[in-house]
Amino acid sequence: MTGQLRHMLRDDDLNHAEQLQVLELGMKFRENRFYRQPFAGPQAVAVLFDKPSTRTRSSFSIGVAELGGYPLVIDKSGSQLGRGEPVADTARVLTRMAYGIVWRTFGQDRVEAMAKYATCPVVNALTDDFHPCQVLADFLTIAQFRGGVKALAGKTIAYVGDAANNMANSYLLAGAVAGMHVRVAGPYGYLPRKDIVDDAERLAAENGGSILVTTDPREAVAGADCVFTDTWVSMGEEAEYAIRSKPFWDYQVNDDLMALAQPDALFQHCLPAYRGKEVTTSVIDGPQSVVWDEAENRLHAQKALLTWLVGQQRGDESLLA
Ligand code: CP
Ligand code: NVA
């Protein structure tokens, strides 16, 4: 195979077959933390943060090290990027030294600009619009507990809460790519953008899934195999805290709502969680919750993604499976 530079900027940057490949690779890394070491050398991967992080920071730092590489972690406060150096200039410098660039930032246009000028794979580690690494880990978690990667297509997933945020958007796109039935519920004013719903509907039709966007949390959760929620106030929205809490109370994931899903439905939350707000303690700390496996799966899923991306770039099939 000839090498091809690929990036992961939004969930539909992988097609159905590619998403399956990455998730199968994730299962291999679950079994053997040192399954592949594409960055042996060590080769460096730059991991940049313009927003806070615990899980993404630790899983990429530890993950790159376990892949044989060196994680160069740079925070906004310690970089020229944080002082306004153009993204294009940063991209052209980092790409001369690093073998991959992972970035958590605000606008989606910023990771797109990084990818335009980088000659190594660029990975979106969360933007205002998408969190594709998280959803790969979430799907790996469903695969872990519910019959493997091939059993993902046809499953029904429900996301309830702020349906206009990055997690909702990523479930829509990644679930559509996977051929799942994706249901998203949020209050008026907090529903996903039309262009994202349109893309998800097209992808779902191609892959045998379906999309439902509703203001009724019960309709979304009824019969679901997995229920997801997320904070009502995402990073960067802290000033809206007071006005945001109000519309979401009907969308809290509690025992009554979970009772409408499949009896063995899984509960997932990307974390950090606010108990008593978007989810009750009884659910997140209850028997259906798999949030700690979900958090661990960030490590395995992202190692798989990085390995797959450099495998594509190098034209090395041994890194794709
Ligand atoms: N879920 C997630 O991305 O967590 P962090 O903000 O801690 O990285
Ligand atoms: N929607 C949340 C996800 C955190 C991992 C945020 O963007 O803050």
Short mmCIF file of C-alpha atoms and ligand atoms in Angstrom, two decimals:
data_model
loop_
_atom_site.label_atom_id
_atom_site.label_comp_id
_atom_site.label_asym_id
_atom_site.label_seq_id
_atom_site.Cartn_x
_atom_site.Cartn_y
_atom_site.Cartn_z
CA MET A 1 0.00 0.00 0.00
CA THR A 2 1.19 3.54 -0.67
CA GLY A 3 1.40 5.97 2.21
CA GLN A 4 -1.34 8.51 2.73
CA LEU A 5 -1.42 11.35 5.26
CA ARG A 6 -4.62 11.08 7.29
CA HIS A 7 -5.98 13.15 10.16
CA MET A 8 -8.71 12.64 12.77
CA LEU A 9 -10.42 16.01 13.04
CA ARG A 10 -14.02 14.84 13.20
CA ASP A 11 -15.61 11.45 13.66
CA ASP A 12 -16.50 10.94 10.02
CA ASP A 13 -12.86 11.23 8.97
CA LEU A 14 -12.97 7.43 9.36
CA ASN A 15 -15.38 5.47 7.18
CA HIS A 16 -17.22 2.39 8.44
CA ALA A 17 -14.50 -0.13 7.57
CA GLU A 18 -11.75 2.14 8.94
CA GLN A 19 -13.60 2.76 12.20
CA LEU A 20 -13.93 -1.02 12.63
CA GLN A 21 -10.21 -1.44 11.94
CA VAL A 22 -9.26 1.15 14.57
CA LEU A 23 -11.62 -0.36 17.15
CA GLU A 24 -10.32 -3.91 16.47
CA LEU A 25 -6.81 -2.54 16.97
CA GLY A 26 -8.06 -0.96 20.20
CA MET A 27 -9.20 -4.40 21.41
CA LYS A 28 -5.68 -5.72 20.68
CA PHE A 29 -4.13 -2.91 22.74
CA ARG A 30 -6.62 -3.74 25.53
CA GLU A 31 -5.20 -7.28 25.61
CA ASN A 32 -1.56 -6.25 25.26
CA ARG A 33 -0.51 -2.71 26.15
CA PHE A 34 2.65 -3.10 24.05
CA TYR A 35 1.02 -4.74 21.00
CA ARG A 36 2.66 -2.29 18.55
CA GLN A 37 5.36 0.37 19.03
CA PRO A 38 5.21 2.59 15.94
CA PHE A 39 7.02 5.48 17.67
CA ALA A 40 10.00 3.40 18.87
CA GLY A 41 13.10 5.54 18.81
CA PRO A 42 11.61 7.38 20.66
CA GLN A 43 9.82 9.53 18.10
CA ALA A 44 7.97 12.51 19.53
CA VAL A 45 4.25 13.25 19.39
CA ALA A 46 3.24 16.82 20.33
CA VAL A 47 0.20 16.94 22.63
CA LEU A 48 -1.16 20.49 22.95
CA PHE A 49 -3.79 21.80 25.35
CA ASP A 50 -5.68 25.09 25.12
CA LYS A 51 -8.27 23.80 27.65
CA PRO A 52 -7.89 21.78 30.88
CA SER A 53 -7.74 17.98 30.83
CA THR A 54 -7.14 14.99 33.07
CA ARG A 55 -8.12 11.94 30.97
CA THR A 56 -6.95 13.19 27.58
CA ARG A 57 -3.64 14.42 28.99
CA SER A 58 -2.89 11.19 30.84
CA SER A 59 -4.10 8.81 28.13
CA PHE A 60 -2.13 10.52 25.34
CA SER A 61 0.99 10.99 27.50
CA ILE A 62 1.03 7.41 28.72
CA GLY A 63 -0.22 6.11 25.39
CA VAL A 64 2.54 7.72 23.31
CA ALA A 65 5.15 6.43 25.78
CA GLU A 66 3.71 2.90 25.56
CA LEU A 67 3.87 3.17 21.76
CA GLY A 68 7.63 3.62 22.20
CA GLY A 69 7.50 7.39 21.69
CA TYR A 70 8.05 10.62 23.57
CA PRO A 71 5.00 12.72 24.43
CA LEU A 72 5.82 16.43 24.23
CA VAL A 73 2.98 17.97 26.25
CA ILE A 74 2.57 21.74 25.86
CA ASP A 75 -0.07 23.85 27.63
CA LYS A 76 -1.50 27.08 26.28
CA SER A 77 0.12 29.09 29.06
CA GLY A 78 3.56 27.78 28.12
CA SER A 79 3.39 28.14 24.35
CA GLN A 80 3.64 30.93 21.80
CA LEU A 81 0.45 29.56 20.27
CA GLY A 82 -1.25 30.73 23.47
CA ARG A 83 0.14 34.24 22.87
CA GLY A 84 -1.25 34.39 19.35
CA GLU A 85 1.44 32.83 17.12
CA PRO A 86 -0.38 31.74 13.95
CA VAL A 87 -1.53 28.11 13.87
CA ALA A 88 0.07 27.72 10.44
CA ASP A 89 3.49 28.72 11.81
CA THR A 90 3.20 26.42 14.82
CA ALA A 91 2.15 23.58 12.52
CA ARG A 92 5.15 24.08 10.23
CA VAL A 93 7.56 24.05 13.18
CA LEU A 94 6.11 21.09 15.07
CA THR A 95 5.77 18.97 11.97
CA ARG A 96 9.55 19.23 11.37
CA MET A 97 10.15 17.55 14.72
CA ALA A 98 7.12 15.51 15.76
CA TYR A 99 5.57 12.43 14.15
CA GLY A 100 2.05 13.37 15.20
CA ILE A 101 0.20 16.41 16.61
CA VAL A 102 -2.65 16.04 19.09
CA TRP A 103 -4.54 19.22 20.00
CA ARG A 104 -7.34 20.22 22.37
CA THR A 105 -8.57 23.67 21.47
CA PHE A 106 -11.63 25.86 20.89
CA GLY A 107 -12.68 26.35 17.25
CA GLN A 108 -12.76 23.44 14.82
CA ASP A 109 -11.16 25.80 12.27
CA ARG A 110 -7.99 25.75 14.40
CA VAL A 111 -7.41 21.97 14.14
CA GLU A 112 -8.29 22.21 10.46
CA ALA A 113 -5.62 24.90 9.99
CA MET A 114 -3.09 22.74 11.89
CA ALA A 115 -3.87 19.80 9.59
CA LYS A 116 -3.55 21.98 6.48
CA TYR A 117 0.06 22.84 7.30
CA ALA A 118 1.23 19.67 9.07
CA THR A 119 2.93 16.84 7.24
CA CYS A 120 2.22 14.41 10.09
CA PRO A 121 -1.19 13.17 11.34
CA VAL A 122 -3.22 15.70 13.38
CA VAL A 123 -5.70 14.44 15.98
CA ASN A 124 -8.55 16.45 17.50
CA ALA A 125 -8.36 15.93 21.27
CA LEU A 126 -11.61 17.97 21.70
CA THR A 127 -12.83 21.14 20.08
CA ASP A 128 -16.02 23.10 20.68
CA ASP A 129 -17.57 20.99 17.90
CA PHE A 130 -16.29 17.41 18.29
CA HIS A 131 -14.56 14.95 20.64
CA PRO A 132 -13.84 12.00 18.33
CA CYS A 133 -11.24 10.28 20.55
CA GLN A 134 -13.77 10.06 23.37
CA VAL A 135 -16.38 8.40 21.19
CA LEU A 136 -13.91 5.83 19.86
CA ALA A 137 -13.27 4.91 23.51
CA ASP A 138 -17.02 4.83 24.23
CA PHE A 139 -17.66 2.47 21.31
CA LEU A 140 -14.72 0.31 22.41
CA THR A 141 -16.46 0.10 25.79
CA ILE A 142 -19.71 -1.10 24.20
CA ALA A 143 -17.67 -3.64 22.22
CA GLN A 144 -15.92 -4.78 25.40
CA PHE A 145 -19.19 -5.48 27.25
CA ARG A 146 -21.61 -6.29 24.43
CA GLY A 147 -20.19 -8.77 21.96
CA GLY A 148 -17.17 -7.19 20.31
CA VAL A 149 -16.59 -4.64 17.59
CA LYS A 150 -18.65 -6.40 14.92
CA ALA A 151 -21.72 -6.26 17.19
CA LEU A 152 -21.73 -2.45 17.27
CA ALA A 153 -23.75 -1.98 14.05
CA GLY A 154 -27.46 -2.08 14.78
CA LYS A 155 -27.12 -1.10 18.45
CA THR A 156 -29.27 1.78 19.75
CA ILE A 157 -27.48 4.55 21.64
CA ALA A 158 -29.11 7.51 23.37
CA TYR A 159 -27.44 10.78 24.39
CA VAL A 160 -29.43 13.06 26.70
CA GLY A 161 -28.53 16.59 27.84
CA ASP A 162 -26.77 19.42 26.01
CA ALA A 163 -27.46 18.17 22.51
CA ALA A 164 -25.63 21.11 20.90
CA ASN A 165 -22.23 20.28 22.38
CA ASN A 166 -19.18 18.44 21.11
CA MET A 167 -20.21 15.06 22.57
CA ALA A 168 -23.67 15.13 20.99
CA ASN A 169 -22.14 16.00 17.62
CA SER A 170 -19.56 13.23 17.89
CA TYR A 171 -22.16 10.58 18.85
CA LEU A 172 -24.23 11.62 15.84
CA LEU A 173 -21.37 11.29 13.36
CA ALA A 174 -19.50 8.32 14.85
CA GLY A 175 -22.73 6.41 15.53
CA ALA A 176 -23.87 7.00 11.96
CA VAL A 177 -20.51 5.75 10.64
CA ALA A 178 -20.87 2.64 12.85
CA GLY A 179 -24.37 1.89 11.51
CA MET A 180 -26.00 2.47 14.89
CA HIS A 181 -29.40 3.90 15.71
CA VAL A 182 -28.42 7.21 17.31
CA ARG A 183 -30.90 9.16 19.38
CA VAL A 184 -30.08 12.58 20.77
CA ALA A 185 -32.34 14.52 23.15
CA GLY A 186 -31.98 18.05 24.47
CA PRO A 187 -34.13 21.09 25.19
CA TYR A 188 -35.08 23.66 22.56
CA GLY A 189 -32.12 25.96 22.00
CA TYR A 190 -29.65 23.13 22.76
CA LEU A 191 -30.12 20.87 19.75
CA PRO A 192 -27.45 19.98 17.17
CA ARG A 193 -26.69 22.12 14.12
CA LYS A 194 -28.51 21.26 10.90
CA ASP A 195 -25.33 20.57 8.91
CA ILE A 196 -24.21 17.98 11.47
CA VAL A 197 -27.63 16.29 11.56
CA ASP A 198 -27.68 16.26 7.74
CA ASP A 199 -24.22 14.63 7.61
CA ALA A 200 -25.25 12.09 10.27
CA GLU A 201 -28.46 11.21 8.39
CA ARG A 202 -26.57 10.66 5.15
CA LEU A 203 -23.95 8.48 6.87
CA ALA A 204 -26.58 6.52 8.81
CA ALA A 205 -28.43 5.75 5.58
CA GLU A 206 -25.18 4.54 3.97
CA ASN A 207 -24.32 2.29 6.93
CA GLY A 208 -27.74 0.88 7.89
CA GLY A 209 -28.32 3.06 10.97
CA SER A 210 -30.72 5.88 11.78
CA ILE A 211 -30.81 9.27 13.49
CA LEU A 212 -33.42 10.72 15.84
CA VAL A 213 -33.13 14.23 17.28
CA THR A 214 -35.84 15.02 19.82
CA THR A 215 -36.70 17.22 22.78
CA ASP A 216 -38.20 14.17 24.56
CA PRO A 217 -35.60 12.34 26.68
CA ARG A 218 -37.96 9.39 27.19
CA GLU A 219 -38.38 8.86 23.46
CA ALA A 220 -34.58 8.89 23.08
CA VAL A 221 -33.85 6.40 25.87
CA ALA A 222 -36.72 3.92 25.26
CA GLY A 223 -35.16 0.51 24.55
CA ALA A 224 -31.61 1.89 24.20
CA ASP A 225 -28.57 -0.38 24.59
CA CYS A 226 -26.42 2.41 25.99
CA VAL A 227 -27.28 5.78 27.56
CA PHE A 228 -24.83 8.70 27.52
CA THR A 229 -24.83 12.13 29.05
CA ASP A 230 -22.33 14.95 29.57
CA THR A 231 -21.99 18.18 31.53
CA TRP A 232 -24.57 20.91 30.89
CA VAL A 233 -21.77 23.51 30.91
CA SER A 234 -18.83 22.73 28.64
CA MET A 235 -15.37 24.25 28.85
CA GLY A 236 -15.52 27.83 27.62
CA GLU A 237 -19.19 28.23 28.64
CA GLU A 238 -18.58 28.85 32.35
CA ALA A 239 -20.05 32.38 32.14
CA GLU A 240 -23.39 30.83 31.12
CA TYR A 241 -23.54 28.57 34.18
CA ALA A 242 -26.60 30.23 35.74
CA ILE A 243 -28.75 30.33 32.59
CA ARG A 244 -27.67 26.87 31.42
CA SER A 245 -28.72 24.82 34.45
CA LYS A 246 -32.41 25.66 34.13
CA PRO A 247 -33.50 24.09 30.81
CA PHE A 248 -31.75 20.78 31.46
CA TRP A 249 -33.42 19.43 34.61
CA ASP A 250 -35.87 17.29 32.60
CA TYR A 251 -32.84 15.73 30.90
CA GLN A 252 -31.11 14.43 34.04
CA VAL A 253 -30.16 10.76 33.71
CA ASN A 254 -31.71 9.21 36.82
CA ASP A 255 -33.14 5.81 37.76
CA ASP A 256 -36.55 6.61 36.24
CA LEU A 257 -35.01 7.49 32.88
CA MET A 258 -32.62 4.50 32.91
CA ALA A 259 -35.60 2.21 33.60
CA LEU A 260 -36.90 3.00 30.09
CA ALA A 261 -33.73 1.66 28.42
CA GLN A 262 -32.93 -2.07 27.96
CA PRO A 263 -32.73 -3.78 31.37
CA ASP A 264 -29.01 -4.43 30.78
CA ALA A 265 -28.32 -1.02 29.19
CA LEU A 266 -24.90 0.44 29.84
CA PHE A 267 -24.43 3.96 31.20
CA GLN A 268 -21.45 6.03 30.01
CA HIS A 269 -20.24 9.57 30.71
CA CYS A 270 -17.08 11.05 29.19
CA LEU A 271 -16.27 12.72 32.58
CA PRO A 272 -15.79 14.98 34.41
CA ALA A 273 -19.29 14.41 35.85
CA TYR A 274 -21.43 16.64 38.04
CA ARG A 275 -23.39 14.31 40.30
CA GLY A 276 -26.88 15.58 41.07
CA LYS A 277 -26.93 17.58 37.83
CA GLU A 278 -26.75 15.72 34.51
CA VAL A 279 -26.60 12.34 36.27
CA THR A 280 -27.60 11.06 39.70
CA THR A 281 -25.14 9.30 41.99
CA SER A 282 -27.39 6.22 41.86
CA VAL A 283 -26.79 5.91 38.08
CA ILE A 284 -23.13 6.90 37.70
CA ASP A 285 -22.06 4.86 40.72
CA GLY A 286 -24.65 2.13 40.07
CA PRO A 287 -24.41 -1.35 38.51
CA GLN A 288 -25.08 -0.29 34.90
CA SER A 289 -22.33 2.32 34.86
CA VAL A 290 -19.10 1.47 33.00
CA VAL A 291 -17.51 4.91 33.27
CA TRP A 292 -14.17 3.68 34.66
CA ASP A 293 -13.74 1.17 31.83
CA GLU A 294 -14.74 3.98 29.47
CA ALA A 295 -12.00 6.21 30.90
CA GLU A 296 -9.42 3.41 30.63
CA ASN A 297 -10.46 2.79 27.04
CA ARG A 298 -9.28 6.28 26.11
CA LEU A 299 -5.77 4.85 26.39
CA HIS A 300 -6.40 1.80 24.20
CA ALA A 301 -8.54 3.59 21.60
CA GLN A 302 -6.11 6.48 21.13
CA LYS A 303 -3.09 4.19 20.88
CA ALA A 304 -4.99 2.32 18.18
CA LEU A 305 -5.88 5.55 16.39
CA LEU A 306 -2.30 6.89 16.43
CA THR A 307 -0.93 3.53 15.29
CA TRP A 308 -3.50 3.35 12.47
CA LEU A 309 -2.81 6.93 11.34
CA VAL A 310 0.96 6.45 11.16
CA GLY A 311 0.37 3.07 9.54
CA GLN A 312 -1.57 4.89 6.81
CA GLN A 313 1.10 7.53 6.42
CA ARG A 314 3.92 5.01 6.19
CA GLY A 315 1.99 2.58 4.04
CA ASP A 316 2.70 -0.09 6.67
CA GLU A 317 -0.13 -2.63 6.78
CA SER A 318 1.31 -4.31 9.86
CA LEU A 319 0.18 -1.23 11.84
CA LEU A 320 -3.43 -1.42 10.68
CA ALA A 321 -4.45 -4.71 12.32
N1 CP B 1 -13.34 13.09 28.86
C1 CP B 1 -12.31 13.94 28.77
O1 CP B 1 -11.89 14.32 27.68
O2 CP B 1 -11.76 14.27 29.97
P1 CP B 1 -10.62 15.35 30.23
O3 CP B 1 -11.25 16.71 30.01
O4 CP B 1 -10.20 15.12 31.65
O5 CP B 1 -9.51 15.11 29.26
N1 NVA B 2 -18.58 18.77 26.63
C1 NVA B 2 -17.48 18.76 27.55
C2 NVA B 2 -16.65 17.51 27.38
C3 NVA B 2 -15.51 17.39 28.36
C4 NVA B 2 -14.66 16.19 28.11
C5 NVA B 2 -16.62 20.00 27.35
O1 NVA B 2 -16.35 20.35 26.19
O2 NVA B 2 -16.24 20.62 28.34
#
